PDB file of C-alpha atoms in Angstrom:
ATOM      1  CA  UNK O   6      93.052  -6.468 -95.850  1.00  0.00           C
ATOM      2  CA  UNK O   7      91.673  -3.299 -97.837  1.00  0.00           C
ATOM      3  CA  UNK O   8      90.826  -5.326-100.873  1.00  0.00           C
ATOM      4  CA  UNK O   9      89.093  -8.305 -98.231  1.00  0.00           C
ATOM      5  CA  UNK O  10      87.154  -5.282 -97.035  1.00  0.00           C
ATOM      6  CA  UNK O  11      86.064  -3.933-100.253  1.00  0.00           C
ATOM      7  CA  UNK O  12      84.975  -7.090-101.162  1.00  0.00           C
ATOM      8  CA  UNK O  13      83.090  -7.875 -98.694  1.00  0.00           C
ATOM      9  CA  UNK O  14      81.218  -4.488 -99.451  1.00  0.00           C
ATOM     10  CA  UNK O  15      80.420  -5.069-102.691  1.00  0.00           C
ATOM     11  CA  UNK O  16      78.773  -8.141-101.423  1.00  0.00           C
ATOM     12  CA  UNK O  17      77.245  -6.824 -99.065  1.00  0.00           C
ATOM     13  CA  UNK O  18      76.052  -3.815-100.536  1.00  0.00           C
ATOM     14  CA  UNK O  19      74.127  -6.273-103.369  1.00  0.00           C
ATOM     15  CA  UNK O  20      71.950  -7.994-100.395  1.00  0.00           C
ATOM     16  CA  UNK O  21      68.369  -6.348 -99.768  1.00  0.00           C
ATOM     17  CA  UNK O  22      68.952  -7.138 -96.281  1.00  0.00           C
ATOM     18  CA  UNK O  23      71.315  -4.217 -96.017  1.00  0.00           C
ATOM     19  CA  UNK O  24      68.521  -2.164 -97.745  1.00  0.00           C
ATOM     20  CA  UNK O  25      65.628  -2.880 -95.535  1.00  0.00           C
ATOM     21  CA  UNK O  26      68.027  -2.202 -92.891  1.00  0.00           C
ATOM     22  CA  UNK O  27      68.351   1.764 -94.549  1.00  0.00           C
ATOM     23  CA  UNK O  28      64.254   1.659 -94.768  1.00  0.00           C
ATOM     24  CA  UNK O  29      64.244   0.495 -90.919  1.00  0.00           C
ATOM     25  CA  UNK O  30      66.596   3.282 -89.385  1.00  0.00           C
ATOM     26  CA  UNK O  31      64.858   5.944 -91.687  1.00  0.00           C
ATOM     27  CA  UNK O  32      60.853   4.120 -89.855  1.00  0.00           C
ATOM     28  CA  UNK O  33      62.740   4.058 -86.297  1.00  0.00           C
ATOM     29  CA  UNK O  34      63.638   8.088 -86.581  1.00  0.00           C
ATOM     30  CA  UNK O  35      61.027   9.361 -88.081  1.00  0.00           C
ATOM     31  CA  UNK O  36      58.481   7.175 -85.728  1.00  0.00           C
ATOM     32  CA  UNK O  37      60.318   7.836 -82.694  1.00  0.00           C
ATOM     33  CA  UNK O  38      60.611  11.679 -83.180  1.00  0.00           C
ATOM     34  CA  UNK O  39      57.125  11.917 -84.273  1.00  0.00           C
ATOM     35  CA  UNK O  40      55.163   9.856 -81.331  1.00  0.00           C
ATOM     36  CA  UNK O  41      57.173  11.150 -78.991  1.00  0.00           C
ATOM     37  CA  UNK O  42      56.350  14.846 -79.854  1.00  0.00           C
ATOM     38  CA  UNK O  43      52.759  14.072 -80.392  1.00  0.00           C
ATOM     39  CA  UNK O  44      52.927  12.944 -76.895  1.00  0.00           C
ATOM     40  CA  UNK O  45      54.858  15.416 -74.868  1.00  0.00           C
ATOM     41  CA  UNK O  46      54.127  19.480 -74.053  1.00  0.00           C
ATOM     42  CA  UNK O  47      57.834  20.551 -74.960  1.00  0.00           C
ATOM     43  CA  UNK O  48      58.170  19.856 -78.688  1.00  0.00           C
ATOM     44  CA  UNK O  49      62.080  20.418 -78.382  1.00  0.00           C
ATOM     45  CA  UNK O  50      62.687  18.144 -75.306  1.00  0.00           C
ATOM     46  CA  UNK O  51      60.422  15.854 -76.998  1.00  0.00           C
ATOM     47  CA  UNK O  52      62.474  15.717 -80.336  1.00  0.00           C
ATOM     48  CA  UNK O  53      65.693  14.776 -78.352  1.00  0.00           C
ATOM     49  CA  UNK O  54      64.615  12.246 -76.286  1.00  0.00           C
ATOM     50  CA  UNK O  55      62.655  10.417 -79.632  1.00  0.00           C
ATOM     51  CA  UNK O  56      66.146  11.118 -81.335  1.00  0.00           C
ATOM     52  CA  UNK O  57      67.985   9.349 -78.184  1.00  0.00           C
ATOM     53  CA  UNK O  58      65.339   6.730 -77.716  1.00  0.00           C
ATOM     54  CA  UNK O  59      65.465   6.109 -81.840  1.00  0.00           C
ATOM     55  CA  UNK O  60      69.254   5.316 -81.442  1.00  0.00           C
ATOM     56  CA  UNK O  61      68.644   2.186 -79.066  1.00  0.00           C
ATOM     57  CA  UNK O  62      66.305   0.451 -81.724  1.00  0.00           C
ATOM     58  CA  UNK O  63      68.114   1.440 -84.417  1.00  0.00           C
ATOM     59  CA  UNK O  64      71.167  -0.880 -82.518  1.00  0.00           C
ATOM     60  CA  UNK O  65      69.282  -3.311 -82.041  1.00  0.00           C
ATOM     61  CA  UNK O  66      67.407  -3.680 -85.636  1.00  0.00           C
ATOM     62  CA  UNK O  67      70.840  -2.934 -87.202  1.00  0.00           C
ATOM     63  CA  UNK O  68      73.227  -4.853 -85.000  1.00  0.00           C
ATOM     64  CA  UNK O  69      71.193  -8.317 -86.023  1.00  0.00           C
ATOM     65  CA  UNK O  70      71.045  -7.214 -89.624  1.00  0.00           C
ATOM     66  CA  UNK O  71      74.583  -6.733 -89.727  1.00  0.00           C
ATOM     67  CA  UNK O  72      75.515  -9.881 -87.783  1.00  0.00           C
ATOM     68  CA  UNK O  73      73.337 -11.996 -90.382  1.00  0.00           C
ATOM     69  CA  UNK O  74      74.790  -9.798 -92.898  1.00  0.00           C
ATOM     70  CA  UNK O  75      78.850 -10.364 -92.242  1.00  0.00           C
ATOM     71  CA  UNK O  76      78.963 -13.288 -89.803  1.00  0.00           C
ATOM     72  CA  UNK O  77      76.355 -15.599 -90.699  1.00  0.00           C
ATOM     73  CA  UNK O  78      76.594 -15.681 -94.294  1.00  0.00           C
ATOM     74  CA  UNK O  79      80.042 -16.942 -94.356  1.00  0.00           C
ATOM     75  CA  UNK O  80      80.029 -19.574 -91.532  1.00  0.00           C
ATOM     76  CA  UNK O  81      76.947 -20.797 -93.599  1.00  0.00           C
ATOM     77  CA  UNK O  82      78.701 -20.451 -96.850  1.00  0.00           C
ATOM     78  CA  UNK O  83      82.157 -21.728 -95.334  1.00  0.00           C
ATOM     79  CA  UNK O  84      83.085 -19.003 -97.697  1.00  0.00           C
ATOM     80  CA  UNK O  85      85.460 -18.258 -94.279  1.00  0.00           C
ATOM     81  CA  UNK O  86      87.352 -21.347 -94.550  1.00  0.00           C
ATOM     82  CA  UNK O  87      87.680 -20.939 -98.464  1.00  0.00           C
ATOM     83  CA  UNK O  88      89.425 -17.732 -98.204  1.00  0.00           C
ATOM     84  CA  UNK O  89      91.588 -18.763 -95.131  1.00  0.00           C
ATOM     85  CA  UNK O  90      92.795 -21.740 -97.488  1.00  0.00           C
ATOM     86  CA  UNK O  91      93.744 -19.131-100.064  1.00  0.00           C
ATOM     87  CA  UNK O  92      96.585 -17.499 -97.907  1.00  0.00           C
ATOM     88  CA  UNK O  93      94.703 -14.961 -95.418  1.00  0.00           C
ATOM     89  CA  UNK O  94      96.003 -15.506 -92.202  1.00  0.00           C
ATOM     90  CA  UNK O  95      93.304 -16.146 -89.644  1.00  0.00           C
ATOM     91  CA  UNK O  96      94.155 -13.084 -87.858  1.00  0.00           C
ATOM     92  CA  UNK O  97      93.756 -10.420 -90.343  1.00  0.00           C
ATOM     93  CA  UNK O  98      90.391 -12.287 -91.506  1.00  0.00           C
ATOM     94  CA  UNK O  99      88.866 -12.091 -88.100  1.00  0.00           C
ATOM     95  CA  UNK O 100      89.425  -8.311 -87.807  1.00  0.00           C
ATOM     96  CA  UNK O 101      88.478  -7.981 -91.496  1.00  0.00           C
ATOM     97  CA  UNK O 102      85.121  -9.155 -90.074  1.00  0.00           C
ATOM     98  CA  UNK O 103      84.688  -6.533 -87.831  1.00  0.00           C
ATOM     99  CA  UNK O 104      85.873  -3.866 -89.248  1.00  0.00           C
ATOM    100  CA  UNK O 105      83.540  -4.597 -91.525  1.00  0.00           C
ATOM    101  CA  UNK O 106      80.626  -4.509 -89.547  1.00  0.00           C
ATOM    102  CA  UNK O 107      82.243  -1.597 -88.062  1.00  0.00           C
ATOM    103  CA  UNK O 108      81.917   0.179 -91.071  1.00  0.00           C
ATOM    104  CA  UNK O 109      78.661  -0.665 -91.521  1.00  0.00           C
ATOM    105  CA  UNK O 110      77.471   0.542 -88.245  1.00  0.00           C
ATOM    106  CA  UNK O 111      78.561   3.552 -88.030  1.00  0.00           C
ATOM    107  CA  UNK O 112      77.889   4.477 -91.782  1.00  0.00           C
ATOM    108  CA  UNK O 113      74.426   3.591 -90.262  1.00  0.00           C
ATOM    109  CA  UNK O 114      74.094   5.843 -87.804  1.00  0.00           C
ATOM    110  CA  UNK O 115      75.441   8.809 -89.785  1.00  0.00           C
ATOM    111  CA  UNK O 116      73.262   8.111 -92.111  1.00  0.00           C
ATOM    112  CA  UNK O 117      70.716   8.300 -89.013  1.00  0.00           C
ATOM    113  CA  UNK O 118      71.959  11.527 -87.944  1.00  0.00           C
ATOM    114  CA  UNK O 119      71.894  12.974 -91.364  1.00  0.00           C
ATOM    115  CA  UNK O 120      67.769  11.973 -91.088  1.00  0.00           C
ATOM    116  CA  UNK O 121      67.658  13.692 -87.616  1.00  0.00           C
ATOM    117  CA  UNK O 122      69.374  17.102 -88.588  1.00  0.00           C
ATOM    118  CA  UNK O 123      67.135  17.518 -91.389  1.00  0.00           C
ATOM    119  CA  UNK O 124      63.919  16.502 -89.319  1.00  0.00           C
ATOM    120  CA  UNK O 125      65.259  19.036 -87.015  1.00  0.00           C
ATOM    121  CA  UNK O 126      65.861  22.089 -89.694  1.00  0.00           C
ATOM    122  CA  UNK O 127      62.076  20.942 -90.727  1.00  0.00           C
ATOM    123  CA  UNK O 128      60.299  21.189 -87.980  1.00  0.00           C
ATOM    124  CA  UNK O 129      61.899  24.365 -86.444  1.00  0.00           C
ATOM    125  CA  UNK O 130      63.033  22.354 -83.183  1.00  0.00           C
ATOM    126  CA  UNK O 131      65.672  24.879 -81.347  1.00  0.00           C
ATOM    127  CA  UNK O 132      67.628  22.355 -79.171  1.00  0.00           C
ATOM    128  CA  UNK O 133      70.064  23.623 -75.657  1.00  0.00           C
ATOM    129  CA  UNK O 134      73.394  22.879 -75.495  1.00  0.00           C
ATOM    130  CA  UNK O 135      71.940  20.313 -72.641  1.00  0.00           C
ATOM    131  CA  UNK O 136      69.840  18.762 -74.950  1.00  0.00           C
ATOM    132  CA  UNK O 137      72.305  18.701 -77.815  1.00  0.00           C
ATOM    133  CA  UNK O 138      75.045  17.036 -75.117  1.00  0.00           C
ATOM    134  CA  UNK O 139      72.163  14.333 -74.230  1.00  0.00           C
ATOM    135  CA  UNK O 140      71.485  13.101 -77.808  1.00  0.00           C
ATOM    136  CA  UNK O 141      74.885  12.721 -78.858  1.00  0.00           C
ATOM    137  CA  UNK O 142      75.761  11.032 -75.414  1.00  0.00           C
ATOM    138  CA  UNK O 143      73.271   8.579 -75.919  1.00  0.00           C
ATOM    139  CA  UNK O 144      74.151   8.229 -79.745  1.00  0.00           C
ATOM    140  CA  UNK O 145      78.191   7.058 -78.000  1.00  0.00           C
ATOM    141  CA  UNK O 146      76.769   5.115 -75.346  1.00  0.00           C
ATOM    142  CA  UNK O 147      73.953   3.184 -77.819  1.00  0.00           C
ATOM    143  CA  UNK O 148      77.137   1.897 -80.827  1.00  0.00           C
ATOM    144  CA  UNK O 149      79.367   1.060 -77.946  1.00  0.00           C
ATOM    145  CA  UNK O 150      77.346  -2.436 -77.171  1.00  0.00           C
ATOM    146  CA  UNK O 151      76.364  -3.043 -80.048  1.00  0.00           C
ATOM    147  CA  UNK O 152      79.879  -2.950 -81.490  1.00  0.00           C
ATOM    148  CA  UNK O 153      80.669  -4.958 -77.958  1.00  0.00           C
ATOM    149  CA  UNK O 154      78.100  -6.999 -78.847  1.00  0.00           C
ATOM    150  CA  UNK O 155      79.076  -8.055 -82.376  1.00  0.00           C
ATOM    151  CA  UNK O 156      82.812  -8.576 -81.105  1.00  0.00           C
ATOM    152  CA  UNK O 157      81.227 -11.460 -78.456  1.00  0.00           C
ATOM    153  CA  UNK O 158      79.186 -12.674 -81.019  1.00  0.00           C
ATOM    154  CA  UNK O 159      81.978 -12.988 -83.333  1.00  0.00           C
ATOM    155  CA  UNK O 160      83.607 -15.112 -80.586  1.00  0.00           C
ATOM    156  CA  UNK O 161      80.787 -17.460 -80.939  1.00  0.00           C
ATOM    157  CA  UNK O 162      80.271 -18.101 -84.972  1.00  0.00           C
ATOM    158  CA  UNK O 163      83.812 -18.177 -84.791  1.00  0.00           C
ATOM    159  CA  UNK O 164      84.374 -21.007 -82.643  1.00  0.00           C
ATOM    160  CA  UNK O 165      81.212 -23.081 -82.855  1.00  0.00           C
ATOM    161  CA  UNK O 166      80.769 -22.514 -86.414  1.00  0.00           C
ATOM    162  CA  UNK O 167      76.919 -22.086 -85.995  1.00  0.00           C
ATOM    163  CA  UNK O 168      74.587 -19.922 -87.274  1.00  0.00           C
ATOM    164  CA  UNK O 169      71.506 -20.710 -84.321  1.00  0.00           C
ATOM    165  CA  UNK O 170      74.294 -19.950 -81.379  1.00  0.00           C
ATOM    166  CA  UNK O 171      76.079 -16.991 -82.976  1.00  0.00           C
ATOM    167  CA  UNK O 172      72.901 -15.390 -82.871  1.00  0.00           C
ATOM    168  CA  UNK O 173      71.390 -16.398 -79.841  1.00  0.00           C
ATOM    169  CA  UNK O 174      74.701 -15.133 -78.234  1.00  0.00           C
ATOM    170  CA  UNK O 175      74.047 -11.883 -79.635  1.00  0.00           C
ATOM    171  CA  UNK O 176      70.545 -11.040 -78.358  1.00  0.00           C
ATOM    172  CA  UNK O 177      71.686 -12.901 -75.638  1.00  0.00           C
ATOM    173  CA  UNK O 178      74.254 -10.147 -74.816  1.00  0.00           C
ATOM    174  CA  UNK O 179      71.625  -7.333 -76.236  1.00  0.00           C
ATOM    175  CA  UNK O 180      68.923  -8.579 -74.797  1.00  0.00           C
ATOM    176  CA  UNK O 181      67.812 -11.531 -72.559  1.00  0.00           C
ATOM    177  CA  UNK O 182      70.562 -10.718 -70.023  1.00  0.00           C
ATOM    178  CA  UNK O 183      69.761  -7.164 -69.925  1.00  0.00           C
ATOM    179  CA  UNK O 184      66.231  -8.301 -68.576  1.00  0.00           C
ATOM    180  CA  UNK O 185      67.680 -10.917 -66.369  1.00  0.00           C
ATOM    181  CA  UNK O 186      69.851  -8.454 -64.409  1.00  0.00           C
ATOM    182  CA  UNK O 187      66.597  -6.378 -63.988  1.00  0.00           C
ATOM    183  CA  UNK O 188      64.806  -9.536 -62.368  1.00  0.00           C
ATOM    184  CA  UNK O 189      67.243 -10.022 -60.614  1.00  0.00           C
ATOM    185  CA  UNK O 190      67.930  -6.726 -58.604  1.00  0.00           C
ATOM    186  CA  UNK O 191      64.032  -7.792 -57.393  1.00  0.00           C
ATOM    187  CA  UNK O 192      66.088 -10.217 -55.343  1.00  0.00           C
ATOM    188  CA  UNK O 193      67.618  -8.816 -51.975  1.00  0.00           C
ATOM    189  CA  UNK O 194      69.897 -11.225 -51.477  1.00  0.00           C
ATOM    190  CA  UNK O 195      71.776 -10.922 -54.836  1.00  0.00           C
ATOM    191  CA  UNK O 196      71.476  -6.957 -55.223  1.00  0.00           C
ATOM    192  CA  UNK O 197      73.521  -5.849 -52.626  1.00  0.00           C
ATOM    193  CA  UNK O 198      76.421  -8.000 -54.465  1.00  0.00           C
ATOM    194  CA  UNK O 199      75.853  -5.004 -57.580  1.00  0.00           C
ATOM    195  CA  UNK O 200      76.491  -7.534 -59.994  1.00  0.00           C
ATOM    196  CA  UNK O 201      74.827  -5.468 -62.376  1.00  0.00           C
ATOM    197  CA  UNK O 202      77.078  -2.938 -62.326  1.00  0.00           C
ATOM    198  CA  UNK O 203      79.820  -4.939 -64.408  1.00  0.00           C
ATOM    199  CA  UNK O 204      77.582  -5.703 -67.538  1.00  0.00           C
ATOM    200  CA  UNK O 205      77.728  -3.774 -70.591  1.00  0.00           C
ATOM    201  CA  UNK O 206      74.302  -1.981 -70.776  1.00  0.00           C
ATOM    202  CA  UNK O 207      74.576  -0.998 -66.797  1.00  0.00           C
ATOM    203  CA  UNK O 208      78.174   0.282 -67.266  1.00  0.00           C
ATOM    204  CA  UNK O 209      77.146   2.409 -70.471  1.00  0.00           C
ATOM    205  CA  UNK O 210      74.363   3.643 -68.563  1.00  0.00           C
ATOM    206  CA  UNK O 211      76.566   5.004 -66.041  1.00  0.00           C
ATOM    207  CA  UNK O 212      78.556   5.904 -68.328  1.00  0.00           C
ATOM    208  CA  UNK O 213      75.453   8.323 -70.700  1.00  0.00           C
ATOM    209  CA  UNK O 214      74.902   9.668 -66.795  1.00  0.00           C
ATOM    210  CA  UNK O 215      78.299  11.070 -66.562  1.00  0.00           C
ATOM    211  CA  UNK O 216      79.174  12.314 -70.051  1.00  0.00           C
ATOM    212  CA  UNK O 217      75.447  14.268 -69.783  1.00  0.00           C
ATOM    213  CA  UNK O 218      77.239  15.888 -66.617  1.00  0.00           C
ATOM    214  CA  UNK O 219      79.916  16.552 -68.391  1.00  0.00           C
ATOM    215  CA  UNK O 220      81.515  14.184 -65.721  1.00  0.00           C
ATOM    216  CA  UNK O 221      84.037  13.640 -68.646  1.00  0.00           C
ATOM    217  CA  UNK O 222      86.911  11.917 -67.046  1.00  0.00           C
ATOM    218  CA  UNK O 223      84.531   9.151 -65.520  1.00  0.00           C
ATOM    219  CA  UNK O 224      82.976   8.699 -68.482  1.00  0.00           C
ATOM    220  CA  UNK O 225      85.498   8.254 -70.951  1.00  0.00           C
ATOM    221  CA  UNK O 226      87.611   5.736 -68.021  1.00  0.00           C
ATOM    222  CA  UNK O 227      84.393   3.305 -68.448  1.00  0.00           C
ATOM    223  CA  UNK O 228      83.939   4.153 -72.287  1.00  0.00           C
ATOM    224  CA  UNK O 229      87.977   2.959 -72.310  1.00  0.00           C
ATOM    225  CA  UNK O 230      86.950  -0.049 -70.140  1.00  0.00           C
ATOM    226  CA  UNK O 231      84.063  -1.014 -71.802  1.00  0.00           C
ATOM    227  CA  UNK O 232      86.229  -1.086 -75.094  1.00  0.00           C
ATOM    228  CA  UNK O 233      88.899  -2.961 -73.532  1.00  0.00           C
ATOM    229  CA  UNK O 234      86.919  -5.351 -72.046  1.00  0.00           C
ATOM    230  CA  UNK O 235      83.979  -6.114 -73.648  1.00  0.00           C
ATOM    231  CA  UNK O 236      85.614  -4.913 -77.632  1.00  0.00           C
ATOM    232  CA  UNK O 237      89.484  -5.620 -77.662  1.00  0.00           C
ATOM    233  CA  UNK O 238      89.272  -8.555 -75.059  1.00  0.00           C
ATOM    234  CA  UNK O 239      86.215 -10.798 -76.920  1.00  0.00           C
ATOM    235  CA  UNK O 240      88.408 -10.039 -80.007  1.00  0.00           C
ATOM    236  CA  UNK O 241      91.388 -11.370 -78.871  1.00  0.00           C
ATOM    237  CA  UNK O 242      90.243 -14.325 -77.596  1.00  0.00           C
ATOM    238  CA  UNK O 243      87.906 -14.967 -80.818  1.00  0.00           C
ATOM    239  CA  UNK O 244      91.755 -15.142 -82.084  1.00  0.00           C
ATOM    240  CA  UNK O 245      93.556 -16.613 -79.790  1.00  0.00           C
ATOM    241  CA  UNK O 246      90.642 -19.765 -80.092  1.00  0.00           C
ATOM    242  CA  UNK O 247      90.090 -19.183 -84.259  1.00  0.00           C
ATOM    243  CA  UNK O 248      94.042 -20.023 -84.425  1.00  0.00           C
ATOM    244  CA  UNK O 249      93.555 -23.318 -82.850  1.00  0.00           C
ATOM    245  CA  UNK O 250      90.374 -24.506 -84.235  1.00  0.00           C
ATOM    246  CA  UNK O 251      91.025 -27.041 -87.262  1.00  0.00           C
ATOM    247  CA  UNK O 252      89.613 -26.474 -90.573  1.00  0.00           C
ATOM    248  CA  UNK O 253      88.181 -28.839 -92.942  1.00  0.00           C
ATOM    249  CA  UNK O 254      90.294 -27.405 -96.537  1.00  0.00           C
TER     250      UNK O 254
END
């Protein structure tokens, strides 16, 4: 598995895509921090909540790159079927994958925090111990669906075997449901159901609100559930379903 993954680095680390995803996070801080203190009285309030805010996009910007990245190129490839013909089991292939994209994230978003820090040394921003706690709760609660949502997605190349639906699934999980559950707590009838309160972003949401209030035991029995449902479950069943499918060698 550790040679799998370092290959798969070296590959990936020679695409530009990975690049413009570096010049992307370093635009999404900097922009965020910077129009959101040019717009607010309290410069250091101002710099946490652009930090916070810059995390979201960053997910989102990164989390496609990096399904396109270590999903899509080998179901288009069938560079997946290739190396599953060569010995790998299934299993250890499929969590290869994410790790992978794991690795990437989160090397991502240190690299992100790295950018913050030295934005903050630069422009003299003293933060609180609040607003310290509320930046790197929202850091937690902004990788935890986008790892959920690459483990879903993952489900989806895996098992259809196309490109289009793997990532349709994923901004479907990032984004098009997140606005649907917003239309649809407009409707009276269906609100008082709190469906909403079972999808990813909600749960994380609640989740941010109890961490910030140093709720701690709440919030780390949703952060648990949100792994185990949304992360550990989708993978499972992406190999549960992968073991079955039938390959054409």
């Amino acid at each position: 598995m550790r040679n799998l993954i370092k290959a798969d680095m070296q590959r990936i680390l020679r695409k530009k895509s990975i690049w413009v995803a570096l010049i992307l996070m370093i635009a999404i801080v900097i922009g965020d921090i910077f129009y959101t203190i040019n717009t607010s009285a309290d410069k250091n309030l101002a710099f946490a909540v652009g930090a916070s805010e810059s995390f979201y996009f960053l997910g989102l910007v990164v989390g496609i790159i990096l399904v396109l990245n270590v999903y899509a190129d080998d179901i288009k490839s069938t560079s997946y079927i290739n190396v599953v013909g060569q010995g790998i089991s299934r299993v250890k292939y499929i969590i290869t994958k994410y790790l992978d994209a794991m690795i990437l994230l989160v090397a991502m978003y240190v690299l992100a925090c790295v950018l913050i820090f030295g934005l903050k040394v630069g422009l003299g921003v003293q933060l609180s111990s609040l607003e310290m706690r509320y930046m790197w709760c929202n850091l937690l609660c902004e990788i935890i669906p986008v790892a959920a949502s690459i483990s879903i997605a993952s489900l989806i190349y895996f098992q259809t075997g196309n490109n289009a639906l793997g990532m349709l699934g994923y901004l479907g999980i990032d984004l098009v449901i997140p606005v649907a559950i917003e239309f649809i707590k407009t409707n009276p009838t269906v609100v008082k159901y709190h469906l909403d309160r079972i999808y990813l972003t909600d749960v994380c949401s609640s989740m941010l609100d109890d961490l910030v209030m140093r709720q701690t035991g709440a919030g780390l029995l949703k952060l648990i559930l949100v792994i185990a449902v949304y992360v550990v479950a989708a993978i499972v069943g992406t190999i549960i379903l992968f073991r079955k499918k039938e390959l054409d060698f």
